[in-house]
mmCIF file with all atom_site columns, C-alpha atoms in Angstrom:
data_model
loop_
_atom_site.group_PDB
_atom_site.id
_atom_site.type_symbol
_atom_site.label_atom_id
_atom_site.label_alt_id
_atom_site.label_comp_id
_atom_site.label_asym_id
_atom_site.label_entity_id
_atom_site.label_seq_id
_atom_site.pdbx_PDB_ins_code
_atom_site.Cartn_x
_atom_site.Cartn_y
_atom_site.Cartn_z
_atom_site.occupancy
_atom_site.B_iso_or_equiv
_atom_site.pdbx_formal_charge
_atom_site.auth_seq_id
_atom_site.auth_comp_id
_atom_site.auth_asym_id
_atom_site.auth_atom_id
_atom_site.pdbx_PDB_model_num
ATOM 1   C CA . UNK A 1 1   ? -20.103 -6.170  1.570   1.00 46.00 ? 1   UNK A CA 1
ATOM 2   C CA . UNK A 1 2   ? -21.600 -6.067  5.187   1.00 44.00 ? 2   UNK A CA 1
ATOM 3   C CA . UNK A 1 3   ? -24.281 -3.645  5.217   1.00 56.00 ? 3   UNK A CA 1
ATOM 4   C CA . UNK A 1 4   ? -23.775 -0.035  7.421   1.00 69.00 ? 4   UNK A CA 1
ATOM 5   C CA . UNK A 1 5   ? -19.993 -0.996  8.341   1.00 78.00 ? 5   UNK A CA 1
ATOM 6   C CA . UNK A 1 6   ? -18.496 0.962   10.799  1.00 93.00 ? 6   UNK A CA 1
ATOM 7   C CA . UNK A 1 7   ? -14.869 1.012   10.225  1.00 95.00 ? 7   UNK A CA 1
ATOM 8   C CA . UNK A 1 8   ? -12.225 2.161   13.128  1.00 96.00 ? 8   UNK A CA 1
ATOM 9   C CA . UNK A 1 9   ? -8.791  2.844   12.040  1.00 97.00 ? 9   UNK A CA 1
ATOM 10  C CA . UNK A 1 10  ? -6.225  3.001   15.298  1.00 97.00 ? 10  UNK A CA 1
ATOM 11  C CA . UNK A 1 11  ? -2.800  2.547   15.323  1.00 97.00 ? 11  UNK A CA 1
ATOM 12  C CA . UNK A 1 12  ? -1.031  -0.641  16.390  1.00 97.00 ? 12  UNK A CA 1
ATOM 13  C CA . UNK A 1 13  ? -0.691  -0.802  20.248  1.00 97.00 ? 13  UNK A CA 1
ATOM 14  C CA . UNK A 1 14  ? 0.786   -3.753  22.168  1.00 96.00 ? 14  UNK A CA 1
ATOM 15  C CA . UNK A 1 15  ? -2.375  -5.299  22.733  1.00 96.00 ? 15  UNK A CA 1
ATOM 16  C CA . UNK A 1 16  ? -2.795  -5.264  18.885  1.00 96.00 ? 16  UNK A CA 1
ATOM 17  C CA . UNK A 1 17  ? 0.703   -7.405  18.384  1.00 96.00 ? 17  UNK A CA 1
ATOM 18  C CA . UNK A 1 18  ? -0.910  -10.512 18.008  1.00 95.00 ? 18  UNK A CA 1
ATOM 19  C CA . UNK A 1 19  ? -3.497  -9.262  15.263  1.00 95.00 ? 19  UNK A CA 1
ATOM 20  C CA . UNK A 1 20  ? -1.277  -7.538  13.198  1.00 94.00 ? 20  UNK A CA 1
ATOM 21  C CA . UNK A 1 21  ? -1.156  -10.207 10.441  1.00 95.00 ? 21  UNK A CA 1
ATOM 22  C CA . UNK A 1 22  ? -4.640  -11.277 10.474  1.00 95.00 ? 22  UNK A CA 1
ATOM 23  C CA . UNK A 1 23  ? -5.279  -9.289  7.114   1.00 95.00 ? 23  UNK A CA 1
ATOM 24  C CA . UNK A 1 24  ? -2.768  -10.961 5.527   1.00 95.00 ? 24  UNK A CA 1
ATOM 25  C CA . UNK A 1 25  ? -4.534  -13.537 3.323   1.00 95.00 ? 25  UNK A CA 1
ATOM 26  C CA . UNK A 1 26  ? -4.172  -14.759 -0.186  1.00 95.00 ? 26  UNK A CA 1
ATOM 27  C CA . UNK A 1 27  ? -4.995  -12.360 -3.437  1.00 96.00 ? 27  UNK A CA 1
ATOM 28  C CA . UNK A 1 28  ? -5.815  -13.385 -7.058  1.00 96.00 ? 28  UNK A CA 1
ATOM 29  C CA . UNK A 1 29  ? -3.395  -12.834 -9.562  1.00 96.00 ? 29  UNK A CA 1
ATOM 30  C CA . UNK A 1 30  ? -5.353  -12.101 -12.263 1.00 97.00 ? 30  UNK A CA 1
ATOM 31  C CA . UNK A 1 31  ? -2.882  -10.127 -15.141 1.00 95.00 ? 31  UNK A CA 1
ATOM 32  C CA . UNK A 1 32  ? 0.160   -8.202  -15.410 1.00 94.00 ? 32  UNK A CA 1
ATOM 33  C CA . UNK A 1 33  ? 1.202   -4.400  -16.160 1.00 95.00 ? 33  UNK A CA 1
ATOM 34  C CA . UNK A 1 34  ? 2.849   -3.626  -18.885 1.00 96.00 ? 34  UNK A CA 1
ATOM 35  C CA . UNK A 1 35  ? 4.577   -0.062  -18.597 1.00 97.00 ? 35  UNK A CA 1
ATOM 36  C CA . UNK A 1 36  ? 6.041   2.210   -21.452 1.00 97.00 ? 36  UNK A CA 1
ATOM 37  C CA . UNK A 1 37  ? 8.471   5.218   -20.836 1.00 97.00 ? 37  UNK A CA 1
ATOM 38  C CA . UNK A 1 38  ? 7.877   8.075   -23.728 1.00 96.00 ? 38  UNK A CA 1
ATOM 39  C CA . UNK A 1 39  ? 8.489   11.156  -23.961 1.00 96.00 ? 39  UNK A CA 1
ATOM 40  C CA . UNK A 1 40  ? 9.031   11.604  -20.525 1.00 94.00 ? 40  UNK A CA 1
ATOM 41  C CA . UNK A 1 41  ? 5.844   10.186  -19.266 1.00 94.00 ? 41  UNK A CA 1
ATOM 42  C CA . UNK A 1 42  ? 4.656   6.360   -17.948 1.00 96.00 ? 42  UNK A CA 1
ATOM 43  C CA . UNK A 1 43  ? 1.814   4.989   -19.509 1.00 96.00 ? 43  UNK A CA 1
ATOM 44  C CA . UNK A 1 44  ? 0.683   0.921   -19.479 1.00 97.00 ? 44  UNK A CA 1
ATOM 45  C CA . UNK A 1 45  ? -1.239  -1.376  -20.776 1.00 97.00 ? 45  UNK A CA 1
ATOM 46  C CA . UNK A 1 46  ? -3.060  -4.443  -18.806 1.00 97.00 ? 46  UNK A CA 1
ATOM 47  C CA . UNK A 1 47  ? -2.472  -8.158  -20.219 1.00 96.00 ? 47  UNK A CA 1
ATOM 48  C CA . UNK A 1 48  ? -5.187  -10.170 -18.481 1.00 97.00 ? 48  UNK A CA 1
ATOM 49  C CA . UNK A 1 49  ? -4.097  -14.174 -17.818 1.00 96.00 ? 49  UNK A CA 1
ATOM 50  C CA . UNK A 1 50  ? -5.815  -17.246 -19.526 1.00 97.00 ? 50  UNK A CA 1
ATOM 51  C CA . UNK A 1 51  ? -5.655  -18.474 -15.492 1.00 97.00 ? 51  UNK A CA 1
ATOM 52  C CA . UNK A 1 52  ? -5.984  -16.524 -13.208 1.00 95.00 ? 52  UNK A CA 1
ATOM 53  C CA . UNK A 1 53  ? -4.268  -18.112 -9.784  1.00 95.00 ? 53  UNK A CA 1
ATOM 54  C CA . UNK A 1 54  ? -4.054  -17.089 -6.056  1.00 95.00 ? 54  UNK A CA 1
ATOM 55  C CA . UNK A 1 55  ? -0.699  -16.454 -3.765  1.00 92.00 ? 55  UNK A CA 1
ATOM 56  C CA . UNK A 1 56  ? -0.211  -15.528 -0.335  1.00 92.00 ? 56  UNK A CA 1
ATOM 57  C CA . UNK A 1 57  ? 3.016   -13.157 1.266   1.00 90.00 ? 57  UNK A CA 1
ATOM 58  C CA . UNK A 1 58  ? 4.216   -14.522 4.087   1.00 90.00 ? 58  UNK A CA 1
ATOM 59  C CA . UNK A 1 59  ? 3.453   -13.185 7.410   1.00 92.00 ? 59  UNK A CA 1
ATOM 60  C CA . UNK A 1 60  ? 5.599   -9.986  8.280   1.00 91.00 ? 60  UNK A CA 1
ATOM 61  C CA . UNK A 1 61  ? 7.672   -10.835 11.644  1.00 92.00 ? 61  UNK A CA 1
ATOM 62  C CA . UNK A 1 62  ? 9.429   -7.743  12.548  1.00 94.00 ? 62  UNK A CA 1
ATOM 63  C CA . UNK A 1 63  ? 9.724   -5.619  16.023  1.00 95.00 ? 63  UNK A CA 1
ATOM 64  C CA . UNK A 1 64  ? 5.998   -4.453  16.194  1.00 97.00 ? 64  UNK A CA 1
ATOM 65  C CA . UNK A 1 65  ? 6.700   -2.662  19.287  1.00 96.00 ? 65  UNK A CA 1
ATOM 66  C CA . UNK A 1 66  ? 9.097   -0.239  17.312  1.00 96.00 ? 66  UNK A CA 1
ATOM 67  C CA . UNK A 1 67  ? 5.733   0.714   15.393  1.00 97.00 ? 67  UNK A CA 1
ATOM 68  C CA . UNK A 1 68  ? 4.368   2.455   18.508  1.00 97.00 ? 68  UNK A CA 1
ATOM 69  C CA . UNK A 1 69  ? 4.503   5.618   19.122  1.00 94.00 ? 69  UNK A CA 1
ATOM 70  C CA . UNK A 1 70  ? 7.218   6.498   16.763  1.00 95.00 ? 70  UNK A CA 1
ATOM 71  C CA . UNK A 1 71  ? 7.202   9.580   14.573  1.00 92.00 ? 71  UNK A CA 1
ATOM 72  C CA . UNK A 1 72  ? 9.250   8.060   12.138  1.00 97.00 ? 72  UNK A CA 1
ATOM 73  C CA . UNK A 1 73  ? 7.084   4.793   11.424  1.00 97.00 ? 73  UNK A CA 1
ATOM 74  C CA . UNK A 1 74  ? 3.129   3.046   12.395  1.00 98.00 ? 74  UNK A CA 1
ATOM 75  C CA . UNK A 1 75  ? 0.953   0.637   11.576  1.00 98.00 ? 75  UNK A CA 1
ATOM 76  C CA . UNK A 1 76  ? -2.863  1.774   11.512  1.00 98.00 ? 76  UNK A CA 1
ATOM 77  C CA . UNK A 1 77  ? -5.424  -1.000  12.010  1.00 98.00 ? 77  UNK A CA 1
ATOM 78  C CA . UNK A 1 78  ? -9.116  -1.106  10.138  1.00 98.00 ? 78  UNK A CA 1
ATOM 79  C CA . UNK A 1 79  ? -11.507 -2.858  12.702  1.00 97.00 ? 79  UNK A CA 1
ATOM 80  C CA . UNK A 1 80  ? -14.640 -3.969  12.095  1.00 96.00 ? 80  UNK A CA 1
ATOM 81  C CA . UNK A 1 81  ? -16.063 -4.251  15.432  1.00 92.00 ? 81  UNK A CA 1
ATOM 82  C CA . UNK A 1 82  ? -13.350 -6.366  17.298  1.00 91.00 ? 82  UNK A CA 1
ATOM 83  C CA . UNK A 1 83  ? -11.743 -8.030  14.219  1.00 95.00 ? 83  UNK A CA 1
ATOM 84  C CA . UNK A 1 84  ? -8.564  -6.247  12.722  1.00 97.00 ? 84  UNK A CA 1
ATOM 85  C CA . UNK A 1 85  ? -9.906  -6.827  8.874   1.00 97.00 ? 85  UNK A CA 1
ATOM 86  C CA . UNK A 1 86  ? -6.607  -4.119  7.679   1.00 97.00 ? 86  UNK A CA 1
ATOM 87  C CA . UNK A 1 87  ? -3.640  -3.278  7.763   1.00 97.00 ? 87  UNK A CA 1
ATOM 88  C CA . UNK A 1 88  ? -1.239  0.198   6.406   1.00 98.00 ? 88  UNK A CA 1
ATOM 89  C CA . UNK A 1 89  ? 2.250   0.069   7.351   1.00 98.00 ? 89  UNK A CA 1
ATOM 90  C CA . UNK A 1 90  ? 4.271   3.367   6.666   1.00 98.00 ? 90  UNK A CA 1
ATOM 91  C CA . UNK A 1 91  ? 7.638   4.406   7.116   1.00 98.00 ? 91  UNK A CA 1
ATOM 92  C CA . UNK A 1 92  ? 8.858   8.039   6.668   1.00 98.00 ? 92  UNK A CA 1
ATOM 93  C CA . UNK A 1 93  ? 11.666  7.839   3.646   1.00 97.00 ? 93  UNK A CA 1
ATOM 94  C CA . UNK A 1 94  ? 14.278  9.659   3.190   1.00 96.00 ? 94  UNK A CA 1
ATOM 95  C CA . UNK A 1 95  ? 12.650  11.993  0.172   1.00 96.00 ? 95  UNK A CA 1
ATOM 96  C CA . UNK A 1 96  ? 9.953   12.946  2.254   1.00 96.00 ? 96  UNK A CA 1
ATOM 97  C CA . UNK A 1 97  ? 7.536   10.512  1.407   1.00 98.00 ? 97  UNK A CA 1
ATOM 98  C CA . UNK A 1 98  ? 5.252   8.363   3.699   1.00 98.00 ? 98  UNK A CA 1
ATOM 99  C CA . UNK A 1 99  ? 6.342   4.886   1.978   1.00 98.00 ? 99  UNK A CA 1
ATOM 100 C CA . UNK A 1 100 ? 3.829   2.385   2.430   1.00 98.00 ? 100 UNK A CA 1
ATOM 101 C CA . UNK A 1 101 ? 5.569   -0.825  3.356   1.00 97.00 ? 101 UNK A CA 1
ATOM 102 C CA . UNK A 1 102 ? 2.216   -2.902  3.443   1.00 97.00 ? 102 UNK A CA 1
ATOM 103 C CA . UNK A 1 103 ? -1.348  -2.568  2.694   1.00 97.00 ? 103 UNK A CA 1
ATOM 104 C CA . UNK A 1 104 ? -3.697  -5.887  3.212   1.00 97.00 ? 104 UNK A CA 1
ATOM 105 C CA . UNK A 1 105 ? -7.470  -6.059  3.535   1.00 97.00 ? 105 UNK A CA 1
ATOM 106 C CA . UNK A 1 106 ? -9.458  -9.037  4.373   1.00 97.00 ? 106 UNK A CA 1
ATOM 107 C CA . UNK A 1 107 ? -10.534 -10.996 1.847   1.00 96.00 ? 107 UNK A CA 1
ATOM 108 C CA . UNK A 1 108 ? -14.321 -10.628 2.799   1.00 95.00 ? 108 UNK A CA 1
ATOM 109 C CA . UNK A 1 109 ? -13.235 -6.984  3.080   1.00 96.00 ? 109 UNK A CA 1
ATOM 110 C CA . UNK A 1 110 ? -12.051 -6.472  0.159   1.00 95.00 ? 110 UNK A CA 1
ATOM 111 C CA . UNK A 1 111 ? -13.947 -3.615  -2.633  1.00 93.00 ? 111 UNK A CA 1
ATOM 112 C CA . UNK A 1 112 ? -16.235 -1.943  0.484   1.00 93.00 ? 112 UNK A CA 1
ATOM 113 C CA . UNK A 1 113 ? -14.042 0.689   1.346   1.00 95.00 ? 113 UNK A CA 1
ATOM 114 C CA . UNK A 1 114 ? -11.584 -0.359  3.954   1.00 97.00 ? 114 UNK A CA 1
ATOM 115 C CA . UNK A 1 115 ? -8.228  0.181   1.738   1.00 97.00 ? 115 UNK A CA 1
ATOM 116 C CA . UNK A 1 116 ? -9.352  3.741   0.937   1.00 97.00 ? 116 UNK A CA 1
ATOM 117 C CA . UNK A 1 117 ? -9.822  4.882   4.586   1.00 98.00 ? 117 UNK A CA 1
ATOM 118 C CA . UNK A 1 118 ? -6.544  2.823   5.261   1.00 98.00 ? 118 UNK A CA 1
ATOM 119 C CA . UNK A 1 119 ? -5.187  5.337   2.605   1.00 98.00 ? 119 UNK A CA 1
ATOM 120 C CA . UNK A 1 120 ? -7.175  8.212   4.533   1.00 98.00 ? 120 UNK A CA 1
ATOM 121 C CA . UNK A 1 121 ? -5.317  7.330   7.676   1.00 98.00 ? 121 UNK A CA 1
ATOM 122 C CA . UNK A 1 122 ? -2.009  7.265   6.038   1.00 98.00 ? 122 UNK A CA 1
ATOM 123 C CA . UNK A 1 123 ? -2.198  10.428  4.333   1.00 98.00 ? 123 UNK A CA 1
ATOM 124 C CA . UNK A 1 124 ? -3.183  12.424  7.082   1.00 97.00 ? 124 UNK A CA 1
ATOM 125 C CA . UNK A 1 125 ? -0.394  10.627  9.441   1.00 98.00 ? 125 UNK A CA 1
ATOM 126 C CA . UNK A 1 126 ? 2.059   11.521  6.358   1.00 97.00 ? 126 UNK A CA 1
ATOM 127 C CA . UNK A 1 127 ? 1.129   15.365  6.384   1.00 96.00 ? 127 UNK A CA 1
ATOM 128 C CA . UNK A 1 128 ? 1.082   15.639  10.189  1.00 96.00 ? 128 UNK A CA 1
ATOM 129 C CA . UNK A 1 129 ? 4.687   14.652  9.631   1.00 95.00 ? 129 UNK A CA 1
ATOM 130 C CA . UNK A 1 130 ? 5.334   17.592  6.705   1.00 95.00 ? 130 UNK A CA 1
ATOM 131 C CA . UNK A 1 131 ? 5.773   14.642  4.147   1.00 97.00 ? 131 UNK A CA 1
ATOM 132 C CA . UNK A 1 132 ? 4.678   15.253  0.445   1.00 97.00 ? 132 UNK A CA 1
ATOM 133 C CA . UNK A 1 133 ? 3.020   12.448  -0.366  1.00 98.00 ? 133 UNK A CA 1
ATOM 134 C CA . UNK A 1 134 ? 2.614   8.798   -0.383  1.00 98.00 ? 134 UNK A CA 1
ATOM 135 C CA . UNK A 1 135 ? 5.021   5.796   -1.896  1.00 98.00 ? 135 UNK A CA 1
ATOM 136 C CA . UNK A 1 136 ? 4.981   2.449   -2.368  1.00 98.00 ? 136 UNK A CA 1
ATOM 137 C CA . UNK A 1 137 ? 6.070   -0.763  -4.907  1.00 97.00 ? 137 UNK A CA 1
ATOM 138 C CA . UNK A 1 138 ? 4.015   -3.389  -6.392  1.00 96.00 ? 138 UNK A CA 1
ATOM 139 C CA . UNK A 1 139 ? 4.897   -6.305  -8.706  1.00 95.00 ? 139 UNK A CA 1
ATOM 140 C CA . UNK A 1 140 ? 3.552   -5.881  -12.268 1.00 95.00 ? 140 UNK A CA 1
ATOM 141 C CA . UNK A 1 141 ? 1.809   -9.319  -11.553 1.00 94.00 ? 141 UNK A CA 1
ATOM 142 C CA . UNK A 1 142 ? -0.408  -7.625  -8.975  1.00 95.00 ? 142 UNK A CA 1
ATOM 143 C CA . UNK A 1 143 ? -2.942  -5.737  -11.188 1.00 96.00 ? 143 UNK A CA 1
ATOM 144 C CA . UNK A 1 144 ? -5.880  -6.115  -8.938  1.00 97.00 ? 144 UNK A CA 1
ATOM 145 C CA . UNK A 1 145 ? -3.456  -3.586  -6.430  1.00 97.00 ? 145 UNK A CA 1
ATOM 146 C CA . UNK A 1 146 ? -2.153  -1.834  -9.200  1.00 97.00 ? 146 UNK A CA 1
ATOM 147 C CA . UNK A 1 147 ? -5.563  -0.372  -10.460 1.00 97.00 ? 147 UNK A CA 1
ATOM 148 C CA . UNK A 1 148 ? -6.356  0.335   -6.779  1.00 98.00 ? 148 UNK A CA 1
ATOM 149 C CA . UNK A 1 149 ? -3.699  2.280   -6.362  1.00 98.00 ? 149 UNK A CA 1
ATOM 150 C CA . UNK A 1 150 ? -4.613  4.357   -9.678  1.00 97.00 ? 150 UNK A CA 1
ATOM 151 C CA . UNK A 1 151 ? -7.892  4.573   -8.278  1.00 97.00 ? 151 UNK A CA 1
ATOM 152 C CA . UNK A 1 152 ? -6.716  6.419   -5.129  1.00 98.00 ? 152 UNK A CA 1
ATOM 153 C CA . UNK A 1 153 ? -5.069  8.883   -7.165  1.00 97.00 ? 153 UNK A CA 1
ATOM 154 C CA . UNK A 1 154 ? -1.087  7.360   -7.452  1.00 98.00 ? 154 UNK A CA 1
ATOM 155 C CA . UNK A 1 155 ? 0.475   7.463   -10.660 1.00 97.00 ? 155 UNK A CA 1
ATOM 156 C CA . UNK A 1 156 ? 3.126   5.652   -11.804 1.00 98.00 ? 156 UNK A CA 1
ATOM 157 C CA . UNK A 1 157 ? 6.604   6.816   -11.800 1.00 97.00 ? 157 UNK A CA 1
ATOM 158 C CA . UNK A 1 158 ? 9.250   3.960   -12.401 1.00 97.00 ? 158 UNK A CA 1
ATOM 159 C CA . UNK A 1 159 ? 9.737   0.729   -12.998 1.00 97.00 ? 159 UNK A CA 1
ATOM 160 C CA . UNK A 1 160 ? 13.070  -1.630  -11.402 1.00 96.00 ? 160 UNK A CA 1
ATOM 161 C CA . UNK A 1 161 ? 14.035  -4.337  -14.016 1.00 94.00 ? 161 UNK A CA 1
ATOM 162 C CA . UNK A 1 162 ? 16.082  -5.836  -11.463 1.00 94.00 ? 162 UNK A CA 1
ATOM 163 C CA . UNK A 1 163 ? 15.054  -5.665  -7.905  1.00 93.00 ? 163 UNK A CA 1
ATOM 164 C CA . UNK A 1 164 ? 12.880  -9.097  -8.579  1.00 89.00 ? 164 UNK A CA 1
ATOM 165 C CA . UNK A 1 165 ? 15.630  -10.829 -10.156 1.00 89.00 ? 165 UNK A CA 1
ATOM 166 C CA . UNK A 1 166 ? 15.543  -14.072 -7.745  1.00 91.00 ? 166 UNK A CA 1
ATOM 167 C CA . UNK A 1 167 ? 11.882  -14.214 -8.472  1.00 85.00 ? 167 UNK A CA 1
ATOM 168 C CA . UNK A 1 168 ? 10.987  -15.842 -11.782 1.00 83.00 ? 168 UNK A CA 1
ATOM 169 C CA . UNK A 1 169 ? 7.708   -15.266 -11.825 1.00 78.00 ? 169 UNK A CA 1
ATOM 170 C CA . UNK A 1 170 ? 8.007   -11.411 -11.319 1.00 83.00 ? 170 UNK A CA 1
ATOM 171 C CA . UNK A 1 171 ? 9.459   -9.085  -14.122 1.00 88.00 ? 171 UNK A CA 1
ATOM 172 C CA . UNK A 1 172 ? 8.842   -5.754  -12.963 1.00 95.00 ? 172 UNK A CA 1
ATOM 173 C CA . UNK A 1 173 ? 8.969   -3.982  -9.490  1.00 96.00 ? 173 UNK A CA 1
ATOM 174 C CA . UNK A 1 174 ? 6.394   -0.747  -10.144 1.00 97.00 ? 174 UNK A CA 1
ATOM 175 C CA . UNK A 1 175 ? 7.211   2.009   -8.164  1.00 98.00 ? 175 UNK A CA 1
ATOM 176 C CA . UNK A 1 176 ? 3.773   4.624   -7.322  1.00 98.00 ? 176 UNK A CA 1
ATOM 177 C CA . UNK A 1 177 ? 3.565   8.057   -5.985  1.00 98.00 ? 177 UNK A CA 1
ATOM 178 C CA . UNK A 1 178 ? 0.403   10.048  -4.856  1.00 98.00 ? 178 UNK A CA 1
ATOM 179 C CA . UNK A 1 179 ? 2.091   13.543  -4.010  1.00 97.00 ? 179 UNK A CA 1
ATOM 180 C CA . UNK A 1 180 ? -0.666  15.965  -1.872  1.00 96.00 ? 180 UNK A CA 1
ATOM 181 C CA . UNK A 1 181 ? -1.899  18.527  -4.160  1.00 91.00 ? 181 UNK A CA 1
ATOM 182 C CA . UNK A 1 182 ? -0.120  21.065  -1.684  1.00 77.00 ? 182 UNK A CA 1
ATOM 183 C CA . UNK A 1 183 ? 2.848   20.325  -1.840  1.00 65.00 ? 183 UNK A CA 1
ATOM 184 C CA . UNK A 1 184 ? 3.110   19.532  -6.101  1.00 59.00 ? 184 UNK A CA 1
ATOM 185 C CA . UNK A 1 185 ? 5.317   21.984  -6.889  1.00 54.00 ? 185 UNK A CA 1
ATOM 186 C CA . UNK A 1 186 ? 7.123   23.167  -3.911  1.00 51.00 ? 186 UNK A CA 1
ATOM 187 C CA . UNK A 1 187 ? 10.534  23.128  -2.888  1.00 50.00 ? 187 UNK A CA 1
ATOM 188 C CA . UNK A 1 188 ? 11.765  23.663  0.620   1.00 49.00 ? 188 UNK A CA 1
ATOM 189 C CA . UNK A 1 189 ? 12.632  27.184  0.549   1.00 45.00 ? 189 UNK A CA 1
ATOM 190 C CA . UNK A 1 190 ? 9.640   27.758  -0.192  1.00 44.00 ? 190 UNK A CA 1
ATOM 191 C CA . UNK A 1 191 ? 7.595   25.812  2.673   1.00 41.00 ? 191 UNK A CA 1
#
């Protein structure tokens, strides 16, 4: 962890295009989640691997440029002076959540804060646009980002037995909400 880090989050500009990925690097895989629906309420258990191994997403090649100012979409960029070391891309969804199509850190960047204000930024774009909260999917293989996300206040609230199906190595797609505490509750009538 570098020592007195000054983090700037900024949202992606053209000049920023050719950065965009450069937090995109490989993550351990380490365990799996193991939900259980009851009585109405998701709960899980961890199963740690014997080996733990390491795997790397692709880059993401899509029209950055539509990412700019839009109202309905951005990428916001952690720096650490001139190096993009993070990445949040969010999309406004169609129930009024930000959804979080990506989140990546630097490996070297990892555990010293730069996801969380990554997850600041987001959830103050998200209620400048009247959404209710935060969304976003992880594999059940990805426990290191699953007990992130539970440490930044999401909770889990599905699971897709099917939307993995051409991946072998994947068995459950984990959906996770964070909804702001002002909106829990709330229905539009009354906003």
């Amino acid at each position: 962890m570098k020592q007195k880090m000054t983090i700037v989050i900024k949202p992606l500009k053209n000049q920023f295009i050719n950065i965009v990925n450069n937090a995109n690097e490989s993550f351990s895989i380490i365990g799996k989640l193991i939900p259980n629906f009851s009585n109405g309420i998701w709960s899980y258990e961890e199963e740690l691997y014997d080996t733990p191994s390491e795997i790397r997403f692709p880059d993401d090649k899509l029209d950055w440029s539509a990412y700019i100012d839009s109202n309905e979409k951005i990428v916001l960029l952690a720096f650490y002076e001139d190096a993009c070391i993070g990445q949040i891309r969010l999309v406004k969804d169609w129930n009024r959540f930000a959804y979080i199509e990506n989140i990546a850190v630097k490996k070297e960047f990892r555990k010293s804060g730069v996801g969380h204000l990554l997850l600041e930024a987001a959830e103050t774009w998200a209620k400048e646009q009247s959404l209710i909260g935060l969304s976003l999917e992880a594999q059940n293989d990805n426990l290191i980002a699953c007990r992130f996300y539970v440490k930044e206040g999401f909770v889990l609230g599905g699971v897709d037995t099917l939307k993995q199906s051409a991946n072998p190595h994947i068995d459950l797609t984990l959906y996770w909400y964070k909804i702001f505490p002002e909106t829990e509750g709330t229905s539009d009538e009354q906003r």
